[in-house]
Amino acid sequence: MAPIATSVGAYVALATGAQEDGGGIAVGGRVAYIPPRMLAAYQNAARQVGKHVPKCRGMRWPILAGIAKVESNHAIGRSVAGNGDIRPRIYGVLLNGSGAGGNTTVFPDTDGGRWDGTASGEHAVGPFQFLPSTWDGVGKDAGGDGTADPHNADDAALGAAVYLCGKGRDLAKEPQLRAAIFQYNRSAEYVANVRGWIDQYTAAAKSPDLDHVTGNARTVIEAALAQRGVPYSWGGGTANGPSTGICCSPSGKSGANIKGFDCSALTTYAYAKAGIRLPRTAAAQAGVGQRIPASAGTRALKPGDLVFYAYAPGRDSTIYHVGIYVGSGQMVNAARPGTVVRLDAVDAMSGYAGGARLL
């Protein structure tokens, strides 16, 4: 029987691991809203799975992170010890067919309560929400303590990697990746949800080359990059970090229940790290510093420059969007509702209106 999704994955406060001002990818490998100890478990499992499934190809930590995000929100709210033990343990709903948590099938007890705390039925357990019967077949001892424990971050991540690899899938191939996720939970909606998170974590793991960027420009860019993966929130964000936003965007999207950044708040936050105070809106930010006209082309941009977009390029009063140029035709971008802070091509937005140099 495959692991199943439960209601565990609501957003709660981050309880384990240091992070940058409310979340984000910190330089050095922390990823937005993934506790560092959990991220380490995913990375270690991706490296170790070949020992257990030699024919497996293409396993990488964003795949495991995508599963764990949907199953348990990376065990956020729990304590993760140095050895990977998660406390309090994570239990899904009792799978008695009651309909609670979406379960409609009765699963008789298989472990005498060893993993799920009850002999009266089955609960999915741990950060990857394994059924005890499934864990018996795929559980691995990643830490070398002699026990394969689904409530241990390292063991659970390795067990998930083994399960997804099957008898030797090539997860670099999209059909096989989707088949692996579908086997984990037989729902097309589930596959789409996990696949979206895998894409976000994959993008977040890639960093531009900043070897030749120094001083305040590097400070600004690194501050912005550290927020990759943080949700877009209309009206959200301040110079101090992500915050809930307001209602409503031109498309009718509210940020009132989303903690994150809109485009100009992200630039305000990043520049504040270099001691530079920016006005709140993108149009107002265009009036600060040395203006770089659109006619000069994107080759005139330097890392750290603000990049603007307007409904009517040439009329700064119509500027509707701003990003931070990082070089090589890319910018850090809080694009629109429904997305996250990410790296985008400068030409990903319409109406390029030039830039501004403040550094």
mmCIF file of C-alpha atoms in Angstrom:
data_model
loop_
_atom_site.group_PDB
_atom_site.id
_atom_site.type_symbol
_atom_site.label_atom_id
_atom_site.label_comp_id
_atom_site.label_asym_id
_atom_site.label_seq_id
_atom_site.Cartn_x
_atom_site.Cartn_y
_atom_site.Cartn_z
ATOM 1 C CA MET A 1 0.000 0.000 0.000
ATOM 2 C CA ALA A 2 1.366 3.414 -0.916
ATOM 3 C CA PRO A 3 1.899 6.313 1.486
ATOM 4 C CA ILE A 4 -1.095 8.632 1.564
ATOM 5 C CA ALA A 5 -1.561 12.375 1.941
ATOM 6 C CA THR A 6 -3.135 13.671 5.159
ATOM 7 C CA SER A 7 -4.194 16.942 6.678
ATOM 8 C CA VAL A 8 -0.875 17.501 8.433
ATOM 9 C CA GLY A 9 0.535 19.979 5.897
ATOM 10 C CA ALA A 10 -0.875 23.327 7.076
ATOM 11 C CA TYR A 11 1.532 26.265 7.317
ATOM 12 C CA VAL A 12 2.741 26.779 10.883
ATOM 13 C CA ALA A 13 5.607 28.749 12.368
ATOM 14 C CA LEU A 14 9.101 27.496 11.638
ATOM 15 C CA ALA A 15 10.322 25.826 14.789
ATOM 16 C CA THR A 16 13.634 24.293 13.784
ATOM 17 C CA GLY A 17 16.739 25.779 12.276
ATOM 18 C CA ALA A 18 17.881 29.358 11.891
ATOM 19 C CA GLN A 19 16.651 31.288 8.886
ATOM 20 C CA GLU A 20 16.916 34.635 7.178
ATOM 21 C CA ASP A 21 14.271 37.122 8.365
ATOM 22 C CA GLY A 22 11.229 34.898 8.224
ATOM 23 C CA GLY A 23 12.279 32.453 5.545
ATOM 24 C CA GLY A 24 14.027 32.228 2.244
ATOM 25 C CA ILE A 25 17.089 30.659 0.788
ATOM 26 C CA ALA A 26 20.119 31.785 2.704
ATOM 27 C CA VAL A 27 23.544 31.790 1.105
ATOM 28 C CA GLY A 28 25.010 28.492 2.213
ATOM 29 C CA GLY A 29 22.131 26.259 1.228
ATOM 30 C CA ARG A 30 19.021 26.923 3.295
ATOM 31 C CA VAL A 31 15.836 26.891 1.264
ATOM 32 C CA ALA A 32 12.663 28.891 1.771
ATOM 33 C CA TYR A 33 10.603 27.375 4.568
ATOM 34 C CA ILE A 34 12.587 24.127 4.674
ATOM 35 C CA PRO A 35 14.270 23.693 8.069
ATOM 36 C CA PRO A 36 18.005 23.116 7.479
ATOM 37 C CA ARG A 37 17.966 19.743 9.233
ATOM 38 C CA MET A 38 15.188 18.499 6.959
ATOM 39 C CA LEU A 39 16.960 19.819 3.872
ATOM 40 C CA ALA A 40 20.073 17.900 4.941
ATOM 41 C CA ALA A 41 17.987 14.723 5.215
ATOM 42 C CA TYR A 42 16.670 15.132 1.668
ATOM 43 C CA GLN A 43 20.143 15.800 0.305
ATOM 44 C CA ASN A 44 21.664 12.824 2.126
ATOM 45 C CA ALA A 45 18.903 10.493 0.931
ATOM 46 C CA ALA A 46 19.390 11.535 -2.687
ATOM 47 C CA ARG A 47 23.075 10.658 -2.354
ATOM 48 C CA GLN A 48 22.518 7.331 -0.563
ATOM 49 C CA VAL A 49 19.660 5.811 -2.544
ATOM 50 C CA GLY A 50 21.976 4.293 -5.151
ATOM 51 C CA LYS A 51 23.310 1.905 -2.499
ATOM 52 C CA HIS A 52 19.825 0.430 -2.126
ATOM 53 C CA VAL A 53 18.473 0.792 -5.668
ATOM 54 C CA PRO A 54 21.574 0.669 -7.901
ATOM 55 C CA LYS A 55 19.586 1.066 -11.118
ATOM 56 C CA CYS A 56 17.831 4.236 -9.930
ATOM 57 C CA ARG A 57 18.699 7.362 -11.921
ATOM 58 C CA GLY A 58 17.816 11.005 -11.540
ATOM 59 C CA MET A 59 16.993 11.118 -7.835
ATOM 60 C CA ARG A 60 17.609 14.621 -6.445
ATOM 61 C CA TRP A 61 16.666 16.364 -3.252
ATOM 62 C CA PRO A 62 13.931 18.650 -4.737
ATOM 63 C CA ILE A 63 11.917 15.504 -5.550
ATOM 64 C CA LEU A 64 11.962 14.460 -1.910
ATOM 65 C CA ALA A 65 11.325 18.024 -0.779
ATOM 66 C CA GLY A 66 8.271 18.212 -3.033
ATOM 67 C CA ILE A 67 6.805 15.075 -1.459
ATOM 68 C CA ALA A 68 7.584 16.171 2.098
ATOM 69 C CA LYS A 69 6.172 19.642 1.476
ATOM 70 C CA VAL A 70 2.778 18.207 0.576
ATOM 71 C CA GLU A 71 2.808 15.400 3.156
ATOM 72 C CA SER A 72 3.941 17.263 6.290
ATOM 73 C CA ASN A 73 5.136 20.762 5.367
ATOM 74 C CA HIS A 74 8.688 19.593 6.143
ATOM 75 C CA ALA A 75 7.743 18.717 9.745
ATOM 76 C CA ILE A 76 7.620 22.444 10.512
ATOM 77 C CA GLY A 77 6.374 22.940 14.060
ATOM 78 C CA ARG A 78 8.169 19.826 15.283
ATOM 79 C CA SER A 79 11.602 19.547 16.865
ATOM 80 C CA VAL A 80 14.186 17.769 14.724
ATOM 81 C CA ALA A 81 17.117 16.485 16.774
ATOM 82 C CA GLY A 82 20.665 16.291 15.516
ATOM 83 C CA ASN A 83 20.230 12.564 14.847
ATOM 84 C CA GLY A 84 17.085 13.290 12.805
ATOM 85 C CA ASP A 85 14.456 12.164 15.332
ATOM 86 C CA ILE A 86 11.249 14.220 15.013
ATOM 87 C CA ARG A 87 9.222 15.035 18.107
ATOM 88 C CA PRO A 88 6.368 15.124 18.655
ATOM 89 C CA ARG A 89 5.769 12.400 16.123
ATOM 90 C CA ILE A 90 3.617 13.115 13.092
ATOM 91 C CA TYR A 91 0.479 10.981 12.792
ATOM 92 C CA GLY A 92 -2.147 11.187 10.085
ATOM 93 C CA VAL A 93 -5.833 10.561 10.731
ATOM 94 C CA LEU A 94 -7.020 7.120 11.801
ATOM 95 C CA LEU A 95 -7.761 5.291 8.552
ATOM 96 C CA ASN A 96 -11.062 3.766 9.570
ATOM 97 C CA GLY A 97 -13.156 4.807 6.583
ATOM 98 C CA SER A 98 -14.909 7.575 8.517
ATOM 99 C CA GLY A 99 -14.193 10.197 5.856
ATOM 100 C CA ALA A 100 -12.096 12.330 8.237
ATOM 101 C CA GLY A 101 -9.122 13.760 6.402
ATOM 102 C CA GLY A 102 -10.441 12.330 3.140
ATOM 103 C CA ASN A 103 -10.039 8.642 4.067
ATOM 104 C CA THR A 104 -12.836 6.360 2.872
ATOM 105 C CA THR A 105 -11.148 2.960 3.195
ATOM 106 C CA VAL A 106 -10.561 0.930 6.353
ATOM 107 C CA PHE A 107 -6.923 -0.059 6.915
ATOM 108 C CA PRO A 108 -6.540 -2.764 9.596
ATOM 109 C CA ASP A 109 -3.618 -2.480 11.995
ATOM 110 C CA THR A 110 -0.376 -4.102 10.800
ATOM 111 C CA ASP A 111 2.240 -2.997 13.330
ATOM 112 C CA GLY A 112 0.567 -3.420 16.715
ATOM 113 C CA GLY A 113 0.944 0.303 17.223
ATOM 114 C CA ARG A 114 4.749 0.271 16.986
ATOM 115 C CA TRP A 115 4.923 3.185 14.562
ATOM 116 C CA ASP A 116 1.473 4.741 14.688
ATOM 117 C CA GLY A 117 0.720 4.487 18.407
ATOM 118 C CA THR A 118 -2.444 2.397 18.147
ATOM 119 C CA ALA A 119 -3.382 -1.225 17.520
ATOM 120 C CA SER A 120 -6.971 -0.305 16.635
ATOM 121 C CA GLY A 121 -6.178 0.694 13.041
ATOM 122 C CA GLU A 122 -3.596 2.401 10.853
ATOM 123 C CA HIS A 123 -2.284 5.957 10.743
ATOM 124 C CA ALA A 124 0.152 7.289 8.145
ATOM 125 C CA VAL A 125 3.286 8.325 10.016
ATOM 126 C CA GLY A 126 6.305 10.595 9.866
ATOM 127 C CA PRO A 127 7.259 13.485 7.591
ATOM 128 C CA PHE A 128 6.675 11.352 4.493
ATOM 129 C CA GLN A 129 3.421 9.856 5.813
ATOM 130 C CA PHE A 130 4.144 6.180 5.324
ATOM 131 C CA LEU A 131 1.647 3.497 6.210
ATOM 132 C CA PRO A 132 3.366 1.082 8.628
ATOM 133 C CA SER A 133 2.807 -1.748 6.134
ATOM 134 C CA THR A 134 4.575 0.228 3.399
ATOM 135 C CA TRP A 135 7.396 1.181 5.729
ATOM 136 C CA ASP A 136 8.052 -2.478 6.481
ATOM 137 C CA GLY A 137 8.964 -2.931 2.816
ATOM 138 C CA VAL A 138 10.971 0.227 2.093
ATOM 139 C CA GLY A 139 12.228 1.505 5.447
ATOM 140 C CA LYS A 140 15.991 2.017 5.648
ATOM 141 C CA ASP A 141 18.386 2.873 8.449
ATOM 142 C CA ALA A 142 20.127 5.947 7.066
ATOM 143 C CA GLY A 143 21.858 6.971 10.281
ATOM 144 C CA GLY A 144 23.428 3.644 11.224
ATOM 145 C CA ASP A 145 21.754 3.325 14.640
ATOM 146 C CA GLY A 146 20.325 -0.096 13.822
ATOM 147 C CA THR A 147 16.695 1.022 13.449
ATOM 148 C CA ALA A 148 14.761 2.142 10.367
ATOM 149 C CA ASP A 149 12.378 4.663 11.923
ATOM 150 C CA PRO A 150 9.751 6.549 9.851
ATOM 151 C CA HIS A 151 9.783 9.251 12.531
ATOM 152 C CA ASN A 152 13.462 9.942 11.831
ATOM 153 C CA ALA A 153 14.110 12.546 9.112
ATOM 154 C CA ASP A 154 17.073 10.696 7.586
ATOM 155 C CA ASP A 155 15.457 7.263 7.616
ATOM 156 C CA ALA A 156 12.140 8.577 6.290
ATOM 157 C CA ALA A 157 13.762 10.530 3.447
ATOM 158 C CA LEU A 158 15.817 7.525 2.385
ATOM 159 C CA GLY A 159 12.763 5.279 2.561
ATOM 160 C CA ALA A 160 10.864 7.721 0.358
ATOM 161 C CA ALA A 161 13.743 7.786 -2.130
ATOM 162 C CA VAL A 162 13.772 3.984 -2.272
ATOM 163 C CA TYR A 163 10.000 3.882 -2.749
ATOM 164 C CA LEU A 164 10.054 6.467 -5.534
ATOM 165 C CA CYS A 165 12.927 4.715 -7.302
ATOM 166 C CA GLY A 166 10.995 1.452 -7.409
ATOM 167 C CA LYS A 167 13.007 -1.227 -9.174
ATOM 168 C CA GLY A 168 15.154 1.312 -10.990
ATOM 169 C CA ARG A 169 13.297 4.287 -12.446
ATOM 170 C CA ASP A 170 15.019 7.109 -14.282
ATOM 171 C CA LEU A 171 13.483 10.092 -12.508
ATOM 172 C CA ALA A 172 15.188 12.505 -14.893
ATOM 173 C CA LYS A 173 12.566 11.387 -17.411
ATOM 174 C CA GLU A 174 9.290 13.204 -16.879
ATOM 175 C CA PRO A 175 6.928 10.239 -17.473
ATOM 176 C CA GLN A 176 8.836 8.106 -14.976
ATOM 177 C CA LEU A 177 8.944 10.905 -12.407
ATOM 178 C CA ARG A 178 5.196 11.394 -12.688
ATOM 179 C CA ALA A 179 4.638 7.641 -12.436
ATOM 180 C CA ALA A 180 6.693 7.562 -9.233
ATOM 181 C CA ILE A 181 4.706 10.397 -7.678
ATOM 182 C CA PHE A 182 1.425 8.798 -8.765
ATOM 183 C CA GLN A 183 2.477 5.536 -7.119
ATOM 184 C CA TYR A 184 3.157 7.466 -3.929
ATOM 185 C CA ASN A 185 -0.407 8.805 -3.989
ATOM 186 C CA ARG A 186 -2.769 7.777 -6.763
ATOM 187 C CA SER A 187 -4.222 11.196 -7.499
ATOM 188 C CA ALA A 188 -3.627 13.394 -10.531
ATOM 189 C CA GLU A 189 -4.163 16.459 -8.342
ATOM 190 C CA TYR A 190 -1.516 15.202 -5.932
ATOM 191 C CA VAL A 191 0.958 14.637 -8.768
ATOM 192 C CA ALA A 192 0.421 18.171 -10.069
ATOM 193 C CA ASN A 193 0.849 19.652 -6.587
ATOM 194 C CA VAL A 194 4.084 17.784 -5.853
ATOM 195 C CA ARG A 195 5.415 18.427 -9.357
ATOM 196 C CA GLY A 196 4.912 22.166 -8.858
ATOM 197 C CA TRP A 197 6.898 22.140 -5.628
ATOM 198 C CA ILE A 198 9.692 20.129 -7.262
ATOM 199 C CA ASP A 199 9.977 22.809 -9.939
ATOM 200 C CA GLN A 200 10.080 25.576 -7.334
ATOM 201 C CA TYR A 201 12.765 23.865 -5.271
ATOM 202 C CA THR A 202 14.784 23.021 -8.382
ATOM 203 C CA ALA A 203 14.746 26.659 -9.454
ATOM 204 C CA ALA A 204 15.591 27.796 -5.948
ATOM 205 C CA ALA A 205 18.630 25.537 -5.805
ATOM 206 C CA LYS A 206 20.246 27.231 -8.781
ATOM 207 C CA SER A 207 22.243 30.347 -8.040
ATOM 208 C CA PRO A 208 23.782 32.829 -10.470
ATOM 209 C CA ASP A 209 27.508 33.405 -10.652
ATOM 210 C CA LEU A 210 28.341 36.278 -8.298
ATOM 211 C CA ASP A 211 32.103 35.776 -8.271
ATOM 212 C CA HIS A 212 32.722 39.209 -9.777
ATOM 213 C CA VAL A 213 30.001 41.071 -7.867
ATOM 214 C CA THR A 214 31.199 42.858 -4.746
ATOM 215 C CA GLY A 215 30.201 45.480 -2.201
ATOM 216 C CA ASN A 216 26.653 46.730 -1.848
ATOM 217 C CA ALA A 217 25.585 45.193 -5.148
ATOM 218 C CA ARG A 218 26.404 41.747 -3.819
ATOM 219 C CA THR A 219 24.676 42.516 -0.526
ATOM 220 C CA VAL A 220 21.494 43.525 -2.343
ATOM 221 C CA ILE A 221 21.506 40.547 -4.707
ATOM 222 C CA GLU A 222 22.213 37.996 -1.987
ATOM 223 C CA ALA A 223 19.435 39.453 0.160
ATOM 224 C CA ALA A 224 16.993 39.125 -2.728
ATOM 225 C CA LEU A 225 18.161 35.624 -3.681
ATOM 226 C CA ALA A 226 17.711 34.543 -0.073
ATOM 227 C CA GLN A 227 13.972 35.047 -0.499
ATOM 228 C CA ARG A 228 13.512 32.700 -3.462
ATOM 229 C CA GLY A 229 10.550 30.462 -2.835
ATOM 230 C CA VAL A 230 8.753 33.009 -0.640
ATOM 231 C CA PRO A 231 5.195 33.542 -1.965
ATOM 232 C CA TYR A 232 4.089 36.630 -3.854
ATOM 233 C CA SER A 233 1.708 38.670 -1.706
ATOM 234 C CA TRP A 234 -0.074 41.714 -3.116
ATOM 235 C CA GLY A 235 0.865 44.583 -0.793
ATOM 236 C CA GLY A 236 3.006 42.233 1.291
ATOM 237 C CA GLY A 237 6.551 42.735 2.533
ATOM 238 C CA THR A 238 8.521 45.498 4.212
ATOM 239 C CA ALA A 239 12.135 46.526 4.645
ATOM 240 C CA ASN A 240 12.214 44.009 7.509
ATOM 241 C CA GLY A 241 11.044 40.973 5.559
ATOM 242 C CA PRO A 242 7.929 39.142 4.358
ATOM 243 C CA SER A 243 4.523 40.157 5.716
ATOM 244 C CA THR A 244 0.876 39.602 4.916
ATOM 245 C CA GLY A 245 -0.521 41.822 2.189
ATOM 246 C CA ILE A 246 -3.819 43.453 1.282
ATOM 247 C CA CYS A 247 -6.712 43.132 -1.142
ATOM 248 C CA CYS A 248 -6.726 43.335 -4.078
ATOM 249 C CA SER A 249 -4.460 43.197 -7.124
ATOM 250 C CA PRO A 250 -5.711 44.376 -10.553
ATOM 251 C CA SER A 251 -6.595 40.746 -11.250
ATOM 252 C CA GLY A 252 -8.604 40.591 -8.032
ATOM 253 C CA LYS A 253 -6.109 38.557 -5.988
ATOM 254 C CA SER A 254 -5.818 39.240 -2.269
ATOM 255 C CA GLY A 255 -2.600 39.050 -0.299
ATOM 256 C CA ALA A 256 -4.360 39.402 3.042
ATOM 257 C CA ASN A 257 -3.739 35.762 3.996
ATOM 258 C CA ILE A 258 -0.353 35.363 2.293
ATOM 259 C CA LYS A 259 2.945 36.156 4.004
ATOM 260 C CA GLY A 260 5.416 37.253 1.348
ATOM 261 C CA PHE A 261 6.495 40.087 -0.949
ATOM 262 C CA ASP A 262 5.175 42.022 -3.875
ATOM 263 C CA CYS A 263 7.729 43.289 -6.402
ATOM 264 C CA SER A 264 8.552 46.679 -4.877
ATOM 265 C CA ALA A 265 8.592 45.325 -1.329
ATOM 266 C CA LEU A 266 11.226 42.784 -2.375
ATOM 267 C CA THR A 267 13.443 45.548 -3.760
ATOM 268 C CA THR A 268 12.809 47.655 -0.655
ATOM 269 C CA TYR A 269 13.877 44.733 1.547
ATOM 270 C CA ALA A 270 17.001 43.881 -0.453
ATOM 271 C CA TYR A 271 18.240 47.468 -0.681
ATOM 272 C CA ALA A 272 17.605 47.993 3.038
ATOM 273 C CA LYS A 273 20.233 45.323 3.660
ATOM 274 C CA ALA A 274 22.732 47.699 2.034
ATOM 275 C CA GLY A 275 21.465 50.635 4.068
ATOM 276 C CA ILE A 276 19.496 52.196 1.199
ATOM 277 C CA ARG A 277 15.903 53.274 1.782
ATOM 278 C CA LEU A 278 13.565 53.045 -1.210
ATOM 279 C CA PRO A 279 10.068 54.445 -1.672
ATOM 280 C CA ARG A 280 7.290 51.857 -1.573
ATOM 281 C CA THR A 281 6.036 51.697 -5.171
ATOM 282 C CA ALA A 282 7.809 50.613 -8.349
ATOM 283 C CA ALA A 283 6.992 53.912 -10.100
ATOM 284 C CA ALA A 284 8.450 55.929 -7.243
ATOM 285 C CA GLN A 285 11.579 53.782 -7.162
ATOM 286 C CA ALA A 286 12.254 54.756 -10.780
ATOM 287 C CA GLY A 287 12.912 58.296 -9.572
ATOM 288 C CA VAL A 288 15.812 57.256 -7.339
ATOM 289 C CA GLY A 289 19.398 57.036 -8.547
ATOM 290 C CA GLN A 290 20.789 57.191 -12.079
ATOM 291 C CA ARG A 291 18.081 56.340 -14.628
ATOM 292 C CA ILE A 292 19.068 53.883 -17.378
ATOM 293 C CA PRO A 293 16.826 54.449 -20.415
ATOM 294 C CA ALA A 294 15.180 51.529 -22.150
ATOM 295 C CA SER A 295 16.795 52.698 -25.390
ATOM 296 C CA ALA A 296 20.197 51.734 -23.942
ATOM 297 C CA GLY A 297 19.117 48.093 -23.950
ATOM 298 C CA THR A 298 19.568 45.473 -21.275
ATOM 299 C CA ARG A 299 23.319 45.313 -21.917
ATOM 300 C CA ALA A 300 23.597 48.645 -20.108
ATOM 301 C CA LEU A 301 22.450 46.991 -16.873
ATOM 302 C CA LYS A 302 24.863 46.009 -14.115
ATOM 303 C CA PRO A 303 24.271 43.594 -11.223
ATOM 304 C CA GLY A 304 22.278 45.304 -8.494
ATOM 305 C CA ASP A 305 20.413 47.675 -10.820
ATOM 306 C CA LEU A 306 16.657 48.012 -10.534
ATOM 307 C CA VAL A 307 14.786 46.873 -13.653
ATOM 308 C CA PHE A 308 11.431 48.460 -14.535
ATOM 309 C CA TYR A 309 8.399 47.577 -16.655
ATOM 310 C CA ALA A 310 5.664 49.969 -17.752
ATOM 311 C CA TYR A 311 2.319 49.866 -19.498
ATOM 312 C CA ALA A 312 3.631 52.723 -21.669
ATOM 313 C CA PRO A 313 7.456 52.554 -21.744
ATOM 314 C CA GLY A 314 8.872 56.074 -21.701
ATOM 315 C CA ARG A 315 6.218 57.265 -19.246
ATOM 316 C CA ASP A 316 7.455 56.430 -15.759
ATOM 317 C CA SER A 317 4.035 57.151 -14.283
ATOM 318 C CA THR A 318 2.844 53.919 -15.935
ATOM 319 C CA ILE A 319 5.545 51.702 -14.382
ATOM 320 C CA TYR A 320 3.863 48.651 -12.895
ATOM 321 C CA HIS A 321 6.738 46.328 -11.978
ATOM 322 C CA VAL A 322 10.331 46.236 -10.709
ATOM 323 C CA GLY A 323 12.997 43.547 -10.294
ATOM 324 C CA ILE A 324 16.688 43.353 -9.348
ATOM 325 C CA TYR A 325 19.212 42.592 -12.077
ATOM 326 C CA VAL A 326 21.748 39.877 -11.195
ATOM 327 C CA GLY A 327 23.624 39.624 -14.508
ATOM 328 C CA SER A 328 23.539 37.298 -17.518
ATOM 329 C CA GLY A 329 20.100 38.557 -18.523
ATOM 330 C CA GLN A 330 18.463 37.481 -15.256
ATOM 331 C CA MET A 331 16.697 39.241 -12.420
ATOM 332 C CA VAL A 332 15.312 38.331 -9.004
ATOM 333 C CA ASN A 333 11.591 38.696 -9.487
ATOM 334 C CA ALA A 334 8.387 38.672 -7.443
ATOM 335 C CA ALA A 335 6.301 38.402 -10.575
ATOM 336 C CA ARG A 336 2.598 38.140 -9.792
ATOM 337 C CA PRO A 337 -0.001 36.508 -7.518
ATOM 338 C CA GLY A 338 0.268 32.739 -7.470
ATOM 339 C CA THR A 339 4.047 32.702 -7.966
ATOM 340 C CA VAL A 340 7.046 32.820 -5.648
ATOM 341 C CA VAL A 341 10.174 34.949 -5.590
ATOM 342 C CA ARG A 342 12.427 33.457 -8.257
ATOM 343 C CA LEU A 343 15.042 34.035 -10.926
ATOM 344 C CA ASP A 344 13.541 35.138 -14.241
ATOM 345 C CA ALA A 345 14.872 36.362 -17.552
ATOM 346 C CA VAL A 346 14.725 40.149 -17.858
ATOM 347 C CA ASP A 347 12.470 39.705 -20.887
ATOM 348 C CA ALA A 348 10.023 37.553 -18.908
ATOM 349 C CA MET A 349 7.902 40.653 -18.245
ATOM 350 C CA SER A 350 6.407 42.907 -20.909
ATOM 351 C CA GLY A 351 7.045 46.629 -21.343
ATOM 352 C CA TYR A 352 10.746 46.904 -20.467
ATOM 353 C CA ALA A 353 11.228 50.473 -19.260
ATOM 354 C CA GLY A 354 14.942 50.588 -18.433
ATOM 355 C CA GLY A 355 16.596 50.569 -15.052
ATOM 356 C CA ALA A 356 18.007 52.636 -12.226
ATOM 357 C CA ARG A 357 21.485 52.473 -10.673
ATOM 358 C CA LEU A 358 21.693 53.225 -6.968
ATOM 359 C CA LEU A 359 24.962 51.486 -6.127
#
